Amino acid sequence: MQAMLEAALLSSAESSLNLLLKHNTPALRQVKSLAGKSIHITLTAPHYSFFVLMHEQGIDLLHHSETPADLTLTGSAADLLIMAQSEQSQGKLFGQGIDLEGDLNLAQALKVLLRDFSIDWEAGLAELLGDTLAHPVAEVFAAQSRYLKQSASSFALNTKEFFQEESRILPPPAEVEGFTCEVESLRDDVARLEARIQRLLARAT
Amino acid sequence: MSESNKDNTTHFGFSEVPVDEKVKRVADVFHSVAGKYDLMNDLMSGGVHRLWKRITIERSGARPGHKILDIAGGTGDLTKKFSRIVGRDGKVILADINDSMLKVGRDKLIDSGTAGNVEYIQANAECLPFADNTFDIITIAFGLRNVTDKDAALKSMHRVLKPGGKLMVLEFSKTNNPVLSKLYDVYSFNILPQMGKLIANDAESYRYLAESIRMHPDQETLKEMMEMAGLVNCHYENMTGGVVALHTGIKP
């Protein structure tokens, strides 16, 4: 039963991703240039792993692969989603959150692919409605999408500012960083002191 | 174990027919359904056949460079995925006894951009036209029940497998769940032929498909047949309550 559920999950995800790629020619071209490469994605929370196999027509998702992957990404589902959605994923992809192992050129290409990825609503709609109708409908979609993105971004900024600067419930990043540095420095001092005490004790006995 | 008896007849669905005639009748069924085989499979199984095939691919252990034979490959679902996994250094051979199915499969694969490492061969599973020890993996999905002499087919597959190679038989089987069994009977003998009539305008072919499933050996019998053919480590995995079983065996 679990195998069937996993197969259903991967099958739906694969179909959806390939449909998105079909309507995004630059992204599909990038995937084609990576044909034959495979990425092992290991989720730590929830605990699950799968392989992404790039090929000329899109991608295949496999739960199991006999071939060692060219690149392994390990992280929580939340971190990977942030990486996939973030326009400036430098910190997340190569820093905290996600561990990388393997072909770094492939990781870089994946980062570019995710950064440039956008859904061409107009091409998808044109298949259903025809070019004449698809254009104005897609414009409405795009405007709505921009508005929602802007609203979400300004809401996030305002919320952050309120909690960090106005109500002072949460500390701003610079304060956290300073505090972390102090804690690290204290930890080092304690370690040194401990070593010194051990040395003195050894000398006394 | 052989399906044919001493009167030289064999079953065609629930009917007994001369051995030579079964081949022709099965061919007629698949000539008739070839054009709408994919659509009907999706409708008949609610798309679940794609999951059964996906699990078969996951269990195959295929990797780049492998040489794979997809017998009764029909419309090429397994071949398409295998072709991507084995890559340029590997090869997948799609074999089917029925030229209509082979043509539909070949067109579908070429249209989907699957080319370069795939070959198409019209071949009878009972006497495969390949040298001994040729393939790393052989799959036969929903095809063995249509083969007249299953023992000969299994022996032939065993012969062309490389030592250490894997045979995978994905086929309808027997469910032990009485509720599921009853539902399955009602579906197979009442709804399925009607769907065949409505969509493919061919109720009889789909009635044969349902009957042939009932006449196919159950899980344990097929496992014994694979062992008799010389395969080892034979085992099976039931899917969807035993409606379908994936049998696997290794050539020693």
Coordinates of C-alpha atoms in Angstrom, one line a residue:
Chain A
M1 CA 0.0 0.0 0.0
Q2 CA 2.8 2.3 0.9
A3 CA 4.5 1.6 -2.4
M4 CA 1.3 2.5 -4.3
L5 CA 1.0 5.8 -2.3
E6 CA 4.6 6.7 -3.0
A7 CA 4.2 5.9 -6.7
A8 CA 1.0 8.0 -6.8
L9 CA 2.7 10.9 -5.1
L10 CA 5.8 10.8 -7.4
S11 CA 3.7 10.3 -10.5
S12 CA 1.5 13.4 -9.7
A13 CA 4.5 15.5 -8.9
E14 CA 6.3 14.4 -12.0
S15 CA 3.3 15.1 -14.3
S16 CA 2.8 18.6 -12.7
L17 CA 6.5 19.5 -13.0
N18 CA 6.7 18.3 -16.6
L19 CA 3.6 20.3 -17.5
L20 CA 5.2 23.4 -16.0
L21 CA 8.4 22.7 -17.9
K22 CA 6.5 22.3 -21.1
H23 CA 5.2 25.8 -20.8
N24 CA 8.6 27.3 -19.9
T25 CA 10.9 26.9 -22.9
P26 CA 14.1 28.4 -21.3
A27 CA 13.7 26.2 -18.3
L28 CA 13.1 23.1 -20.5
R29 CA 16.2 24.0 -22.5
Q30 CA 18.3 24.2 -19.3
V31 CA 16.9 20.8 -18.2
K32 CA 17.8 19.4 -21.7
S33 CA 21.4 20.6 -21.2
L34 CA 21.5 18.6 -18.0
A35 CA 20.1 15.4 -19.6
G36 CA 21.5 12.3 -18.0
K37 CA 22.3 14.0 -14.7
S38 CA 20.5 12.9 -11.5
I39 CA 19.9 14.6 -8.2
H40 CA 19.2 12.8 -5.0
I41 CA 16.9 14.8 -2.7
T42 CA 16.9 13.7 0.9
L43 CA 14.3 15.4 3.0
T44 CA 15.0 15.4 6.7
A45 CA 11.6 16.6 7.8
P46 CA 9.4 14.9 6.7
H47 CA 11.8 11.9 6.3
Y48 CA 11.7 11.0 2.6
S49 CA 14.1 10.7 -0.3
F50 CA 13.7 10.6 -4.1
F51 CA 15.8 11.0 -7.3
V52 CA 15.3 13.6 -10.0
L53 CA 16.5 12.3 -13.4
M54 CA 16.9 15.0 -16.1
H55 CA 16.3 14.0 -19.7
E56 CA 15.6 15.6 -23.1
Q57 CA 11.9 15.8 -22.5
G58 CA 11.8 17.0 -18.9
I59 CA 12.3 15.1 -15.6
D60 CA 11.5 11.8 -14.1
L61 CA 11.1 11.3 -10.4
L62 CA 12.1 8.0 -9.0
H63 CA 11.9 6.7 -5.4
H64 CA 14.8 4.4 -5.9
S65 CA 17.8 4.5 -8.2
E66 CA 20.7 2.1 -8.6
T67 CA 22.9 4.8 -10.0
P68 CA 24.8 7.1 -7.6
A69 CA 23.4 10.6 -8.0
D70 CA 25.6 13.4 -9.4
L71 CA 24.4 15.7 -6.7
T72 CA 22.8 15.1 -3.3
L73 CA 20.7 17.8 -1.6
T74 CA 19.8 17.2 2.0
G75 CA 17.5 19.5 4.0
S76 CA 14.0 19.9 5.4
A77 CA 11.1 20.3 3.0
A78 CA 10.6 23.8 4.2
D79 CA 14.3 24.8 3.4
L80 CA 14.0 23.2 0.0
L81 CA 10.8 25.1 -0.7
I82 CA 12.4 28.3 0.3
M83 CA 15.3 27.6 -1.9
A84 CA 12.9 26.8 -4.8
Q85 CA 10.9 30.0 -4.3
S86 CA 13.6 32.4 -3.3
E87 CA 14.9 34.7 -6.0
Q88 CA 18.2 35.2 -4.0
S89 CA 18.9 31.7 -2.8
Q90 CA 22.6 32.2 -2.3
G91 CA 22.5 31.9 1.5
K92 CA 20.1 29.0 1.6
L93 CA 21.5 26.9 -1.2
F94 CA 25.1 27.1 -0.3
G95 CA 24.9 28.0 3.4
Q96 CA 22.7 27.0 6.2
G97 CA 19.6 24.9 5.6
I98 CA 20.7 22.6 2.8
D99 CA 23.7 20.3 2.6
L100 CA 25.2 19.8 -0.8
E101 CA 27.3 16.8 -1.9
G102 CA 28.6 16.1 -5.4
D103 CA 28.8 18.1 -8.6
L104 CA 28.9 21.8 -7.7
N105 CA 28.5 22.8 -11.4
L106 CA 25.2 20.9 -11.4
A107 CA 24.2 22.7 -8.2
Q108 CA 25.0 26.0 -9.8
A109 CA 22.9 25.1 -12.9
L110 CA 20.0 24.0 -10.7
K111 CA 20.2 27.3 -8.8
V112 CA 20.0 29.2 -12.1
L113 CA 17.2 27.0 -13.3
L114 CA 15.1 27.7 -10.1
R115 CA 16.0 31.4 -10.1
D116 CA 14.8 31.9 -13.7
F117 CA 11.8 29.7 -13.5
S118 CA 8.5 31.3 -14.1
I119 CA 5.2 30.0 -15.3
D120 CA 4.1 31.1 -18.8
W121 CA 0.4 31.2 -18.1
E122 CA -0.3 32.6 -21.6
A123 CA 1.1 29.6 -23.4
G124 CA -0.9 27.2 -21.3
L125 CA -4.1 29.2 -21.7
A126 CA -3.5 29.6 -25.4
E127 CA -3.7 25.8 -25.8
L128 CA -7.2 25.9 -24.2
L129 CA -8.6 29.3 -25.3
G130 CA -6.7 30.3 -28.4
D131 CA -4.2 33.2 -28.7
T132 CA -6.7 36.0 -28.9
L133 CA -8.5 35.3 -25.7
A134 CA -5.4 33.9 -23.9
H135 CA -3.5 37.2 -24.0
P136 CA -5.9 39.4 -22.0
V137 CA -6.8 36.6 -19.6
A138 CA -3.0 36.0 -19.0
E139 CA -2.5 39.7 -18.4
V140 CA -5.1 39.6 -15.7
F141 CA -3.4 36.6 -14.1
A142 CA 0.0 38.2 -14.3
A143 CA -1.3 41.5 -12.8
Q144 CA -3.0 39.6 -10.0
S145 CA 0.1 37.5 -9.4
R146 CA 2.3 40.6 -9.2
Y147 CA -0.2 42.3 -6.8
L148 CA -0.3 39.2 -4.6
K149 CA 3.5 38.9 -4.6
Q150 CA 3.9 42.6 -3.7
S151 CA 1.3 42.3 -1.0
A152 CA 2.8 39.2 0.5
S153 CA 6.3 40.8 0.4
S154 CA 5.2 44.1 2.0
F155 CA 3.1 42.2 4.6
A156 CA 6.2 40.1 5.4
L157 CA 8.4 43.3 5.7
N158 CA 5.8 45.2 7.8
T159 CA 5.3 42.2 10.1
K160 CA 9.0 41.8 10.5
E161 CA 9.5 45.5 11.2
F162 CA 6.7 45.6 13.7
F163 CA 8.0 42.7 15.8
Q164 CA 11.7 43.7 15.5
E165 CA 11.7 47.5 15.6
E166 CA 8.4 48.7 17.1
S167 CA 7.3 46.2 19.6
R168 CA 10.8 44.8 20.2
I169 CA 9.3 41.4 20.8
L170 CA 11.9 39.9 18.4
P171 CA 15.5 41.0 18.1
P172 CA 16.8 42.4 14.7
P173 CA 19.3 40.2 12.8
A174 CA 22.3 42.4 13.7
E175 CA 21.5 42.0 17.5
V176 CA 21.2 38.2 17.1
E177 CA 24.4 38.0 15.2
G178 CA 26.2 40.1 17.9
F179 CA 24.7 37.9 20.6
T180 CA 25.7 34.7 18.8
C181 CA 29.3 36.1 18.5
E182 CA 29.4 36.8 22.2
V183 CA 28.1 33.4 23.0
E184 CA 30.7 31.8 20.8
S185 CA 33.4 33.9 22.3
L186 CA 32.3 32.9 25.8
R187 CA 32.2 29.3 24.8
D188 CA 35.8 29.6 23.6
D189 CA 36.8 31.3 26.8
V190 CA 35.2 28.6 28.9
A191 CA 37.0 25.9 26.8
R192 CA 40.3 27.7 27.3
L193 CA 39.7 28.1 31.1
E194 CA 38.7 24.4 31.3
A195 CA 41.9 23.4 29.5
R196 CA 44.0 25.7 31.9
I197 CA 42.3 24.2 35.0
Q198 CA 43.0 20.7 33.7
R199 CA 46.6 21.6 33.2
L200 CA 47.0 23.1 36.7
L201 CA 45.3 20.0 38.2
A202 CA 47.6 17.8 36.3
R203 CA 50.6 19.8 37.5
A204 CA 49.3 19.7 41.2
T205 CA 49.0 15.9 41.3
Chain B
M1 CA 2.4 -26.9 -16.1
S2 CA 1.9 -26.3 -19.8
E3 CA -1.3 -24.6 -20.8
S4 CA -2.0 -26.8 -23.8
N5 CA -3.4 -30.3 -23.2
K6 CA -3.0 -33.6 -25.0
D7 CA -5.8 -32.8 -27.5
N8 CA -3.6 -29.9 -28.5
T9 CA -6.1 -27.3 -27.4
T10 CA -5.6 -24.4 -25.0
H11 CA -7.8 -21.8 -23.4
F12 CA -8.8 -18.6 -25.0
G13 CA -10.6 -16.7 -22.2
F14 CA -13.1 -19.3 -21.0
S15 CA -13.2 -21.2 -24.3
E16 CA -11.1 -24.1 -25.4
V17 CA -9.5 -23.5 -28.8
P18 CA -6.8 -25.3 -30.9
V19 CA -3.4 -24.1 -30.0
D20 CA -2.7 -22.6 -33.4
E21 CA -6.0 -20.7 -33.3
K22 CA -5.2 -19.0 -30.0
V23 CA -2.3 -17.1 -31.5
K24 CA -4.5 -15.8 -34.3
R25 CA -7.4 -14.9 -32.0
V26 CA -5.2 -13.1 -29.5
A27 CA -3.6 -11.2 -32.5
D28 CA -7.1 -10.2 -33.6
V29 CA -8.0 -8.9 -30.2
F30 CA -4.9 -6.7 -30.1
H31 CA -5.3 -5.6 -33.7
S32 CA -8.7 -4.4 -32.6
V33 CA -7.8 -2.6 -29.4
A34 CA -4.3 -1.2 -30.4
G35 CA -5.5 2.3 -31.3
K36 CA -7.3 2.9 -28.1
Y37 CA -5.3 0.6 -25.8
D38 CA -3.8 3.4 -23.7
L39 CA -7.1 5.2 -23.2
M40 CA -8.9 1.9 -22.3
N41 CA -6.1 1.0 -19.9
D42 CA -6.5 4.3 -18.1
L43 CA -10.2 4.0 -18.0
M44 CA -10.2 0.4 -16.9
S45 CA -7.8 0.8 -14.1
G46 CA -8.5 4.4 -13.2
G47 CA -4.9 5.2 -14.2
V48 CA -3.5 2.7 -11.6
H49 CA -1.8 0.7 -14.3
R50 CA 0.7 3.5 -14.5
L51 CA 1.5 3.1 -10.8
W52 CA 1.9 -0.7 -11.2
K53 CA 4.4 0.0 -14.0
R54 CA 6.2 2.7 -12.1
I55 CA 6.7 0.3 -9.2
T56 CA 8.1 -2.3 -11.6
I57 CA 10.6 0.2 -12.9
E58 CA 11.6 1.1 -9.3
R59 CA 12.1 -2.6 -8.5
S60 CA 14.1 -3.3 -11.7
G61 CA 17.4 -1.9 -10.6
A62 CA 18.0 -0.6 -14.1
R63 CA 21.0 1.6 -14.5
P64 CA 23.0 3.4 -17.3
G65 CA 24.5 1.0 -19.8
H66 CA 22.0 -1.8 -19.1
K67 CA 20.4 -3.8 -22.0
I68 CA 16.7 -4.3 -21.3
L69 CA 14.1 -6.3 -23.2
D70 CA 10.5 -5.2 -22.8
I71 CA 8.4 -8.1 -24.0
A72 CA 4.8 -7.5 -25.0
G73 CA 5.8 -3.8 -24.5
G74 CA 2.6 -2.7 -26.2
T75 CA 2.4 1.0 -26.2
G76 CA 5.8 1.5 -24.7
D77 CA 5.1 2.8 -21.1
L78 CA 8.0 0.8 -19.6
T79 CA 10.3 1.3 -22.5
K80 CA 10.0 5.1 -22.3
K81 CA 11.2 5.2 -18.7
F82 CA 13.8 2.5 -19.2
S83 CA 15.2 4.4 -22.2
R84 CA 15.9 7.5 -20.0
I85 CA 17.4 5.4 -17.2
V86 CA 19.8 3.3 -19.3
G87 CA 21.0 6.4 -21.2
R88 CA 23.0 6.6 -24.4
D89 CA 25.3 3.7 -23.4
G90 CA 22.4 1.3 -22.8
K91 CA 19.7 -0.1 -25.0
V92 CA 16.0 -1.0 -24.7
I93 CA 14.3 -3.4 -27.0
L94 CA 10.6 -3.2 -27.3
A95 CA 9.3 -6.5 -28.5
D96 CA 5.7 -7.4 -29.2
I97 CA 4.2 -10.2 -31.2
N98 CA 1.5 -8.0 -32.6
D99 CA 2.5 -5.5 -35.3
S100 CA -0.5 -3.2 -34.6
M101 CA 0.6 -2.8 -31.0
L102 CA 4.2 -2.4 -32.0
K103 CA 3.4 0.4 -34.5
V104 CA 1.2 2.3 -32.0
G105 CA 4.0 1.9 -29.4
R106 CA 6.7 3.0 -31.8
D107 CA 4.8 6.1 -33.0
K108 CA 3.9 7.1 -29.4
L109 CA 7.6 6.8 -28.3
I110 CA 9.0 8.7 -31.3
D111 CA 6.3 11.4 -30.7
S112 CA 7.4 11.7 -27.1
G113 CA 11.1 12.1 -28.2
T114 CA 12.2 8.7 -27.1
A115 CA 14.8 7.6 -29.7
G116 CA 18.4 6.7 -30.1
N117 CA 18.6 3.8 -27.7
V118 CA 15.4 2.0 -28.5
E119 CA 14.8 -0.8 -31.0
Y120 CA 11.5 -2.3 -32.0
I121 CA 11.2 -6.0 -32.8
Q122 CA 8.2 -8.1 -33.7
A123 CA 8.8 -11.3 -31.8
N124 CA 7.1 -14.3 -30.2
A125 CA 8.0 -14.6 -26.5
E126 CA 8.1 -18.4 -26.9
C127 CA 11.1 -18.3 -29.2
L128 CA 12.9 -15.0 -28.7
P129 CA 15.3 -14.1 -31.6
F130 CA 18.3 -13.1 -29.5
A131 CA 21.5 -14.8 -28.5
D132 CA 21.9 -16.5 -25.2
N133 CA 22.9 -14.2 -22.2
T134 CA 22.0 -10.9 -23.9
F135 CA 19.9 -8.9 -21.4
D136 CA 20.4 -7.5 -17.9
I137 CA 16.7 -7.1 -17.3
I138 CA 13.6 -8.6 -19.1
T139 CA 10.1 -7.3 -18.3
I140 CA 6.8 -8.6 -19.5
A141 CA 3.9 -6.4 -18.3
F142 CA 0.3 -7.7 -18.8
G143 CA 1.5 -9.9 -21.7
L144 CA 2.3 -13.4 -20.3
R145 CA -1.4 -14.4 -20.0
N146 CA -1.8 -13.9 -23.7
V147 CA 1.1 -16.3 -24.5
T148 CA 0.0 -19.7 -25.6
D149 CA 2.9 -21.7 -24.1
K150 CA 3.9 -19.9 -21.0
D151 CA 6.5 -22.5 -20.0
A152 CA 8.3 -22.1 -23.4
A153 CA 8.2 -18.3 -23.0
L154 CA 9.7 -18.4 -19.6
K155 CA 12.4 -20.8 -20.8
S156 CA 13.1 -18.5 -23.7
M157 CA 13.4 -15.5 -21.5
H158 CA 15.7 -17.4 -19.1
R159 CA 17.9 -18.3 -22.1
V160 CA 18.4 -14.7 -23.3
L161 CA 19.0 -13.3 -19.8
K162 CA 22.6 -12.7 -18.7
P163 CA 23.6 -14.7 -15.7
G164 CA 22.6 -12.5 -12.7
G165 CA 20.0 -10.9 -14.9
K166 CA 16.5 -10.3 -13.7
L167 CA 13.1 -11.3 -15.1
M168 CA 10.1 -9.3 -14.0
V169 CA 6.5 -10.5 -14.8
L170 CA 3.8 -7.9 -14.1
E171 CA 0.4 -9.5 -14.5
F172 CA -3.1 -9.7 -13.2
S173 CA -3.4 -12.3 -10.5
K174 CA -5.7 -13.6 -7.8
T175 CA -7.0 -11.6 -4.9
N176 CA -7.8 -13.4 -1.6
N177 CA -10.0 -10.6 -0.4
P178 CA -13.6 -11.9 -0.9
V179 CA -15.1 -8.4 -1.1
L180 CA -12.5 -7.2 -3.6
S181 CA -12.9 -10.4 -5.5
K182 CA -16.7 -10.0 -5.9
L183 CA -16.4 -6.3 -6.9
Y184 CA -13.7 -7.3 -9.3
D185 CA -15.9 -9.9 -10.9
V186 CA -18.8 -7.6 -11.3
Y187 CA -16.5 -4.9 -12.8
S188 CA -14.7 -7.3 -15.2
F189 CA -17.7 -9.1 -16.6
N190 CA -20.3 -6.4 -16.6
I191 CA -18.7 -3.0 -16.7
L192 CA -15.5 -3.7 -18.6
P193 CA -17.1 -5.1 -21.8
Q194 CA -19.6 -2.2 -21.8
M195 CA -16.8 0.3 -21.6
G196 CA -15.0 -1.6 -24.4
K197 CA -18.2 -1.4 -26.5
L198 CA -18.7 2.3 -25.8
I199 CA -15.1 3.5 -26.3
A200 CA -13.5 1.0 -28.7
N201 CA -16.7 -0.4 -30.1
D202 CA -15.5 -3.9 -29.3
A203 CA -17.1 -5.6 -26.3
E204 CA -15.8 -9.1 -27.2
S205 CA -12.1 -8.2 -27.0
Y206 CA -12.5 -6.7 -23.6
R207 CA -14.6 -9.7 -22.5
Y208 CA -11.6 -11.8 -23.6
L209 CA -9.2 -9.6 -21.6
A210 CA -11.3 -10.1 -18.4
E211 CA -11.6 -13.9 -19.0
S212 CA -7.9 -14.3 -19.8
I213 CA -7.1 -12.7 -16.4
R214 CA -9.2 -15.4 -14.6
M215 CA -7.5 -18.2 -16.6
H216 CA -4.0 -16.9 -15.8
P217 CA -2.0 -18.9 -13.1
D218 CA -2.2 -17.6 -9.6
Q219 CA 0.8 -16.1 -7.7
E220 CA 2.2 -19.4 -6.3
T221 CA 1.7 -21.3 -9.6
L222 CA 3.5 -18.7 -11.7
K223 CA 6.3 -18.6 -9.1
E224 CA 6.7 -22.4 -9.5
M225 CA 6.7 -22.0 -13.3
M226 CA 9.5 -19.5 -13.1
E227 CA 11.5 -21.8 -10.9
M228 CA 10.9 -24.7 -13.3
A229 CA 12.2 -22.5 -16.1
G230 CA 15.5 -22.3 -14.2
L231 CA 15.2 -18.9 -12.4
V232 CA 16.2 -18.6 -8.8
N233 CA 15.3 -16.2 -5.9
C234 CA 11.8 -16.1 -7.3
H235 CA 9.3 -14.1 -5.4
Y236 CA 6.3 -12.0 -5.9
E237 CA 4.8 -8.7 -4.6
N238 CA 1.1 -8.3 -4.6
M239 CA -0.3 -4.9 -5.5
T240 CA -3.8 -3.6 -5.0
G241 CA -4.8 -6.5 -2.8
G242 CA -3.4 -9.1 -5.3
V243 CA -5.4 -7.9 -8.3
V244 CA -1.9 -7.5 -9.8
A245 CA 1.3 -9.3 -8.9
L246 CA 4.9 -8.5 -9.8
H247 CA 7.0 -11.7 -10.0
T248 CA 10.7 -11.5 -10.0
G249 CA 13.4 -14.1 -10.7
I250 CA 17.1 -14.2 -11.3
K251 CA 19.1 -16.2 -13.8
P252 CA 21.8 -18.0 -11.8

